[in-house]
Structures are given as structure tokens and as C-alpha cells.
Amino acid sequence: LRADGVRGVRLFLIGPDTSPAYIEHIRSFAAAHRLSDQVHWLGAVPHEELKHYLVAADVGLIPGLVTRQYKNPGLTTKLFEYMLCGLPVVSADYPHRRVYIEEAGCGLVVPPEDATAWADAVLWLRDHPVEARAMGERGRAVVLSRYTWEREQSRLLSFYRTLLGAPQEQE
């Protein structure tokens, strides 16, 4: 983005430091490309503090490159957290994610390794604030109407009973 003259975009990376080498790679890349003022590694953030970052964000990014350690990027809690906060989502295009994003109309999916597609998606959301806001609102509405404990508890309990071989309760 910076190479294209785009300013004012900041990236906050939040999560546990599971790969020190990868984090060092990100820091080195940012330094080499004079992006250290725009790329911020926060590490693990207590869940009760996470909401402060999410409500301040404009877009929720969900990458997920296939690596030796990470062979099957699937559905993440992060998607539903972003949706609940009303953030439009840009996600790596994997089937488990795509179905929820498209069904809710809450964001965009891009090829996982296509940096240009990621940048284009973020810029599109920045340049189309009405559509971005509508995506965020749709995502929030879907989470509140479909993915609550009240709606999911009977399905989850039934699943556990099946795993345990226990008799199913009648609803």
C-alpha cells in the first residue's frame, strides 16, 4: 500500500507469539520497507481488552497461509468476534470461512497468498464506507440472531450426548 502512496493504514497484529521466527520476520520486513510505524505486533491481549482494539478497527483481517504447522486453515472464533463487533471482514478464501462470510454478506474473501488482493480489498472497504458499514451491520445481525448460546446450546448438548453415547433428550 505504501508503494502506491497510500497513507494512514495501520496494521495491528494480535495473538500469541507461537512462532518467534515468524514474528521476527514480520518485524524485519516492516523495518526493511520502512513500515515499522504502520505495523504493530501486540502479542497476546487479554480477552477483556480485545474489544477495545476491535471497536477502534475499521476492518478485521483473517489470514491463514498453509504451512507445515498450519495445514488446514478452517473456521476461526476471530470471524465471529469481528462480526459481533460490526467489523467488515477480509479473509483468506477457505471453504469453511467463505460459506459464513458469503451467507452473512459481512465481508470479502481473497486468495491467501495474493498480497495485491488483500490490499485491494482493504482499500475497497476504505473507499466504500457505506458498503463497509453495511457489511459490518449484517455480520453483527447474523451473529446476534443465529450464533448465540441460547440458539446453539441444544445442538451442542446433543452433540456431546452423542459422543458420550448418552440418550438424547426430547425437546
Backbone as a ProteinNet text record, in pm:
[ID]
protein_1_A
[PRIMARY]
LRADGVRGVRLFLIGPDTSPAYIEHIRSFAAAHRLSDQVHWLGAVPHEELKHYLVAADVGLIPGLVTRQYKNPGLTTKLFEYMLCGLPVVSADYPHRRVYIEEAGCGLVVPPEDATAWADAVLWLRDHPVEARAMGERGRAVVLSRYTWEREQSRLLSFYRTLLGAPQEQE
[TERTIARY]
82	0	86.4	191.2	277.1	341.7	378.9	440.6	346.1	215.7	116	77.2	149.6	122.4	10.6	-35.6	-143.7	-85.9	-145.2	-100.4	-216.3	-181	-284.2	-340.1	-280.7	-325.3	-230	-285.9	-204	-252.3	-157.7	-187.2	-147.9	-245.1	-219.6	-232.2	-124.6	-122.8	-139.7	-246.3	-279.5	-289.9	-223.2	-230.8	-105.7	-111.1	5.2	125.5	241.2	367.7	403.7	335.7	358.2	479.8	526.7	643.2	733.9	827.9	918	988.9	1023.9	1091.6	1000.1	871.8	776.7	758.1	746.5	731.5	854.9	971.5	1094.9	1097.4	1047.3	1038.4	948	834.7	742.3	809.8	875	942.6	1053.7	1132.2	1241.3	1186.6	1079.8	1017	967.3	897.4	844.8	958.1	1066.4	1180.1	1245.5	1266.3	1331.9	1250.8	1118.6	1031.9	981	1045.8	1009.2	860.8	814.5	674.6	658.1	765.6	758.8	658.5	635.6	537.4	394.2	378.2	244.5	210.8	309.4	286.8	322.5	224.3	241.7	208.6	305.5	284.6	251	128.1	85.9	96.8	112	117.5	-18.6	-18.2	-143.4	-202.2	-329.9	-401.7	-511.2	-526	-634.3	-769.2	-852.6	-979.6	-1062.1	-1061.3	-1141.3	-1088.3	-962.9	-906.7	-921.3	-943.2	-950.4	-1058.4	-1172.2	-1283.2	-1243.6	-1151.9	-1109.5	-1038.6	-960.8	-893.6	-993.6	-1087.7	-1183	-1276.3	-1324.7	-1415.4	-1342.2	-1210	-1131.8	-1091.7	-1109	-1065.6	-1168.8	-1123.1	-1211.2	-1239.4	-1147.5	-1157.4	-1097.5	-1157.4	-1099.8	-1037.9	-909	-838.4	-823.7	-847.2	-830.8	-744.7	-611.8	-523.7	-524	-431.6	-420.8	-350.2	-221.1	-143.3	-123.1	-124.5	-94.5	56.2	96.3	237.7	252.7	375.5	395.7	319	314.9	246	96.3	55.1	-82.4	-135.7	-174.2	-207.3	-350.6	-442.6	-583	-650.4	-627.4	-693.9	-845.2	-909.2	-1053.6	-1126.1	-1237.1	-1320.6	-1254.4	-1256.7	-1192.6	-1292.9	-1270.3	-1351.5	-1341.1	-1225.3	-1198.6	-1306.8	-1353.5	-1457.4	-1580.5	-1625.5	-1746.7	-1724.2	-1602.8	-1571.2	-1577	-1520.1	-1525.8	-1670.4	-1746.3	-1885.8	-1963.1	-1944.8	-2015.5	-1983.3	-1860.5	-1819	-1861.7	-1925.9	-1971.8	-1862.3	-1753.7	-1643.9	-1665	-1645.2	-1639.5	-1513.3	-1520.6	-1413.8	-1346.1	-1214.3	-1139.9	-1069.4	-1101.2	-1048.6	-981.4	-883	-827.5	-941.4	-944.2	-1054.4	-1037.6	-1098.9	-1106.8	-1254	-1295.7	-1438.4	-1511.4	-1451.6	-1520.2	-1548.4	-1463.6	-1483.4	-1577.6	-1552.8	-1628.9	-1778.8	-1823.3	-1966.5	-2030.8	-1966.7	-2023.2	-2017.6	-1907.8	-1892	-1991.2	-2004.6	-2098.1	-2242.3	-2273.7	-2410.5	-2451.7	-2360.9	-2391.2	-2373.6	-2298.3	-2267.9	-2187.7	-2094.4	-2024.1	-1880.7	-1839.3	-1701.6	-1659.9	-1530.1	-1469.6	-1373.8	-1361.9	-1262.8	-1161.9	-1036.1	-928	-834.7	-763	-665.2	-562.7	-532.7	-447.2	-310	-250.2	-112.3	-102.3	-214.3	-215.8	-217.5	-99.6	-87.7	-163.7	-164.3	-236.3	-385.7	-439.2	-582	-617.8	-528.6	-552.5	-556.2	-456.9	-451.5	-573.1	-610	-726.8	-854.3	-869	-988.7	-995.2	-882.3	-878.9	-908.5	-849	-873	-1017.2	-1074.6	-1214.9	-1304.1	-1280.8	-1361.2	-1339.6	-1215.9	-1187.3	-1259	-1259.4	-1317.1	-1468.3	-1526.8	-1672.1	-1726.1	-1720.9	-1758.1	-1903.4	-1993.6	-2134.1	-2148.9	-2088.1	-2094.2	-2021.3	-1906.3	-1830.6	-1913.3	-1977.4	-2061.2	-2176.9	-2237.7	-2348.9	-2301.9	-2182.5	-2127.8	-2112.6	-2055.8	-2037.9	-2170.2	-2269.4	-2401.4	-2467.3	-2452.7	-2510.2	-2443	-2311	-2239.9	-2286.1	-2298.8	-2344.3	-2485.4	-2573.3	-2711.1	-2715.6	-2633.9	-2631.7	-2581.8	-2474.8	-2423.2	-2528.9	-2592.8	-2691.2	-2816.5	-2848.7	-2970.6	-2946	-2825.3	-2800.8	-2698.6	-2597.2	-2484.1	-2471.7	-2580.9	-2580.9	-2588.8	-2551.1	-2559.3	-2703.3	-2798.6	-2938.7	-2979.2	-2929.2	-2964.3	-2884.8	-2763.4	-2673.8	-2666	-2712.7	-2690.5	-2751.1	-2871.7	-2932.2	-2854.4	-2806.4	-2726.9	-2595.5	-2531	-2404	-2422.8	-2525.3	-2551.2	-2586	-2661.7	-2694.7	-2568.1	-2478.4	-2351.7	-2271.5	-2262.4	-2189.6	-2254.3	-2387.2	-2455.7	-2424.3	-2419.9	-2386.4	-2245	-2151.7	-2013.7	-2003.3	-2082.7	-2078.2	-2165.7	-2243.8	-2334.3	-2452	-2482.2	-2593.6	-2723.6	-2836.4	-2965.3	-2992.3	-3055.2	-3088.7	-3214	-3213.3	-3332.3	-3425.6	-3553.9	-3654	-3676.2	-3685.6	-3706.8	-3853.1
-119.9	0	126.5	122.7	240.7	266.9	160.8	177.7	249.5	234.9	301.1	438.3	485.1	617.2	620.8	507.1	502.3	530.1	623.5	659.3	637.8	633.2	626.9	489	386.5	249.6	189.5	137.2	72.3	-70.6	-158.1	-299.8	-337.7	-386.2	-434.2	-585.2	-653	-798.8	-838.9	-912.3	-950.8	-1102	-1160.5	-1304.9	-1356.3	-1480	-1535.7	-1548.2	-1536.6	-1546.7	-1694.3	-1763.7	-1907.5	-1938.7	-1839.5	-1861.1	-1738.3	-1737	-1621.4	-1589.3	-1690.4	-1666.7	-1591	-1625.2	-1557.5	-1411.9	-1390.1	-1253.5	-1171	-1228.9	-1158.4	-1128.5	-1221.4	-1199.5	-1079.3	-1072.3	-959.9	-828.7	-828.4	-706.2	-664.5	-760.8	-731.2	-678.8	-741.8	-697.9	-554.3	-527.6	-393.1	-290.9	-325.1	-233	-210	-317.2	-306.8	-223.1	-223.5	-148.7	-18.4	22	144.2	147.4	35	22.1	5.5	17.3	-7.7	83.1	202.4	292.5	252	157.4	115.2	-27.8	-108	-248.2	-264.7	-304.4	-313.1	-454.1	-519.3	-652.6	-634.3	-668.7	-650.7	-778.7	-891.6	-1018.4	-1056.2	-1143.3	-1186.8	-1071.3	-1048.8	-943.4	-1011.1	-976.5	-1036.1	-1015	-1116.8	-1112.6	-989.8	-952.4	-836.7	-705.7	-702.5	-583.4	-586	-702.5	-718	-630	-619.1	-541.5	-396.8	-340.5	-202.2	-187.2	-286.2	-283.4	-305.9	-395.8	-427.9	-311.4	-242.8	-131.1	-12.5	-6.7	100.5	67	-58.2	-103.1	-68	-65.1	-43.3	-172.3	-267.9	-394.4	-504.4	-623	-739.3	-831.3	-855.9	-942.5	-1082.4	-1182.9	-1322.3	-1393	-1386	-1456.3	-1605.5	-1674.8	-1817.8	-1888.5	-1871.1	-1941.8	-2086.1	-2174.2	-2314.2	-2326.2	-2381	-2403.9	-2546.4	-2583.8	-2718.3	-2734.6	-2630.1	-2638.4	-2611.9	-2542.2	-2494	-2542.8	-2670.2	-2734.6	-2712.6	-2685.3	-2677.9	-2558	-2437.7	-2321.5	-2338.4	-2329.4	-2350.3	-2231.7	-2261.9	-2161.1	-2112.9	-1984.4	-1928.6	-1850.1	-1849.6	-1768.1	-1621.5	-1584.7	-1446.8	-1395.1	-1479.1	-1437.2	-1388.9	-1466.8	-1432.2	-1314.1	-1299.3	-1181.4	-1055.4	-1060.7	-945.3	-913.8	-1017.5	-996.2	-933.3	-984.9	-932.1	-784.8	-745.8	-605.5	-517.8	-575.1	-497.6	-459.1	-537.5	-509.8	-582.6	-514.9	-589.8	-675.9	-790.7	-890	-905.3	-919	-965.3	-1092.3	-1203	-1333.2	-1404.8	-1486.4	-1580.1	-1670.1	-1698.9	-1774.4	-1924.2	-1971.1	-2114	-2148	-2266.6	-2300.7	-2280.5	-2319.6	-2308.8	-2163.6	-2074.7	-1933.1	-1869.6	-1900.9	-1839	-1855.9	-1975.4	-2000.3	-1904.9	-1878.9	-1788	-1643	-1604.9	-1466.4	-1434.7	-1525.3	-1500.9	-1506.4	-1602.8	-1614.3	-1487.2	-1432.8	-1312	-1184.5	-1192.4	-1072.3	-973.2	-1027.5	-944.1	-910.6	-945.6	-914.9	-969.3	-976	-1018.3	-1133.4	-1222.3	-1329.6	-1309	-1337.1	-1314.9	-1435.2	-1456.9	-1566	-1544.8	-1648.4	-1633	-1572.8	-1601.8	-1558.5	-1440.1	-1376.7	-1266.8	-1132.2	-1077	-951.8	-838.1	-836.3	-731	-740.7	-862.3	-881.1	-835.7	-864.5	-819.6	-667	-603.4	-457.2	-399.1	-456.5	-407.7	-418.7	-528.2	-547.6	-442.7	-419	-318.6	-180.2	-148.2	-17.6	-4.1	-111.8	-106.5	-73	-138.2	-109.6	34.1	81.6	220.1	318.4	287.6	378.3	365.4	265.7	242.4	228.3	336.8	327.6	287.2	325.4	287.2	136.1	78.9	-65.9	-139.7	-86.2	-149.2	-150.3	-38.9	-30.8	-129.6	-140.6	-234.8	-378.8	-411.5	-546.1	-574.1	-477.6	-493.6	-511.5	-432	-442	-576.4	-624.5	-756.5	-866.4	-859.5	-959.5	-960.7	-844.1	-834.9	-891.2	-855.6	-905.3	-1057.8	-1115	-1261.2	-1327.3	-1275.5	-1334.6	-1327.5	-1212.8	-1196.9	-1280.7	-1310.1	-1387.8	-1537.7	-1578.9	-1721.7	-1787.5	-1715.7	-1779.8	-1738.9	-1751.9	-1723.7	-1855.1	-1850.5	-1970.2	-2021.2	-1930.9	-1971.2	-2051.4	-2013.3	-2082.5	-2210.8	-2214	-2326.7	-2431.2	-2399.6	-2489.8	-2628.1	-2638	-2770.6	-2853.2	-2789.8	-2863	-2911.8	-2826.4	-2862.7	-2974.3	-2962.5	-3066.5	-3199.1	-3194.4	-3316.2	-3380.6	-3299	-3348.8	-3417.4	-3354	-3414.8	-3546.3	-3549.5	-3673.7	-3785	-3750.6	-3848.9	-3901	-3811.2	-3853	-3946.1	-3918.3	-3998	-4122.7	-4134.8	-4248.6	-4238.8	-4118.4	-4097.2	-4081.3	-4114.4	-4097.2	-3949	-3924.7	-3788.1	-3743.5	-3618.7	-3562.6	-3514.1	-3526.5	-3476.9	-3328.2	-3252.7	-3107.9	-3077.2
0	0	0	80.9	86.8	-49.2	-120.4	-252.4	-347.7	-323.9	-407.2	-353	-253	-198.2	-95.7	-50.8	47.4	185.6	255.6	390.6	488.8	615.8	719.1	746	689.1	715.5	817.5	925.9	1028.7	1046.3	1071.3	1091.5	1233.4	1309.6	1444.9	1443.7	1478.7	1484.7	1630.3	1657.5	1794	1800.8	1897	1916.5	1983.5	2028.2	2098.1	2005.3	2063	1990	1975.9	1883.7	1867.6	1782.1	1706.6	1621.8	1627.9	1721.5	1732.1	1600.7	1523.3	1395.4	1299.2	1298.3	1209.7	1252.6	1382.4	1432.8	1398	1412.9	1377.2	1227.6	1146.5	1001.6	972.1	1039.3	1018.9	1058.7	1173.1	1219.1	1122.7	1076.9	983	851.3	801.9	677.6	692.7	803.6	827.1	833.7	902.4	913.4	777.5	701.8	571.3	473.1	488.4	397.4	459.9	567.4	639.2	675.9	731.3	771.6	922.9	996.6	1141.2	1211.7	1155.5	1216.1	1181.7	1088.1	1047.2	1087.5	1119	1155.6	1302.7	1381.8	1526.6	1574.7	1639	1695.9	1843.3	1883.4	2022	2103.5	2036.3	2107.4	2162.8	2261.6	2323.5	2404.2	2386	2457.2	2538.8	2666.7	2745.5	2676.4	2680.7	2608.5	2645.3	2772.5	2814.4	2755.5	2710.7	2647.1	2495.1	2439.7	2294.7	2233.8	2300.8	2245.3	2217.5	2297.3	2275.5	2140.5	2103.6	1973.5	1860.5	1883.1	1777.3	1747.6	1849.8	1823.2	1760.8	1776.3	1714.1	1570.8	1531.4	1398.2	1291.7	1168.1	1053.6	978.6	987.1	913.6	1000.8	995	1061.4	957.6	968.2	873	930.5	846.6	887.8	784.3	801.7	708.3	738.3	685.3	711.4	598.2	591.6	490.2	532.3	437	464.3	483.3	596.8	626.9	678.2	710.6	766.8	897.6	978.1	1106.4	1094.8	993.6	979.4	845.7	841.2	714.2	667.1	758.3	720.8	786.7	733.8	792.6	783.1	894	896.2	955.1	1013.4	1075.2	1204.1	1227.9	1346.4	1430	1559.8	1650.2	1611.5	1561.4	1519.9	1424.7	1332.9	1239.3	1315.1	1411.5	1484.8	1579	1631.1	1712.9	1627.6	1509.4	1419.4	1382.1	1348.7	1312	1427.9	1548.3	1664.3	1687	1658.2	1674.6	1557.4	1458	1343.9	1246.9	1245.7	1152.8	1020.9	907.6	782.9	785.9	722.8	730.2	594.8	596.2	479	524.2	457.3	498.4	383.1	420.4	323.1	277.6	150.2	90.4	113.4	221.2	250.5	266.5	220.1	217.6	350.1	462.1	591.2	628	584	613.5	512	385	277.4	296.7	336.6	348.7	449.6	561	661.2	614.3	552.6	507.5	396.3	300.9	191.2	239.1	325.8	377.1	451.1	530.8	607.7	524.9	415.6	338.5	421.6	502.3	600.8	562.2	440.5	405.6	271.7	253.9	128.2	153.9	56.8	64.6	-48.1	-16.9	-113	-113	-222.9	-224.1	-112.3	-35.8	82.2	55.5	-58.8	-84.2	-179.3	-210.7	-306.9	-233.4	-207.7	-132.1	-199	-332	-403.7	-378	-376.8	-349.9	-208.3	-111.9	25.9	30.8	-30.7	-31	-101.8	-215.6	-289.8	-206.6	-133	-50.2	61	127.3	234.4	177.3	63.7	1.7	-45.3	-96.8	-139.9	-20.9	91.4	210.4	257.5	251.7	290.7	198.7	68.6	-30.5	-44.7	18.2	12.9	155.3	232.2	373.8	397.9	310.3	328.9	315.6	211.5	192.1	304.3	346.1	455	583.3	614.1	733.9	724.3	605.9	587.4	606.4	556.9	578.1	727.3	799.1	942.3	1014.7	976.9	1040.5	1011	887	853.9	935.2	947	1025.6	1169.5	1228.8	1367.9	1383.4	1291.9	1299.7	1290.7	1203.2	1188.9	1316.6	1374.5	1498.9	1608.4	1622.7	1730.3	1708.4	1582.7	1557.2	1546	1510.3	1485	1575.4	1617.5	1683.7	1829.9	1901.9	2044.7	2120.9	2246.4	2330	2334.4	2345.1	2351.8	2228.3	2112.9	1988.1	1970	2018.1	1990.2	2101.3	2221.3	2333.8	2313.1	2258	2241	2138.6	2033.7	1934.2	1994.1	2071.6	2132.9	2235.8	2318.9	2418.9	2352.3	2244	2169.7	2113	2061.5	2008.9	2118.7	2235.2	2347.8	2390.7	2394.5	2433	2333.2	2205.8	2103.1	2124.9	2151.2	2176.2	2296.6	2397.6	2520.7	2514.7	2406.4	2395.1	2490.4	2535.7	2628.8	2551.2	2613.6	2546	2518.4	2406.2	2367.6	2441.5	2486.7	2549.4	2440.3	2465.2	2371	2396	2288.3	2302.7	2309.1
[MASK]
+++++++++++++++++++++++++++++++++++++++++++++++++++++++++++++++++++++++++++++++++++++++++++++++++++++++++++++++++++++++++++++++++++++++++++++++++++++++++++++++++++++++++++

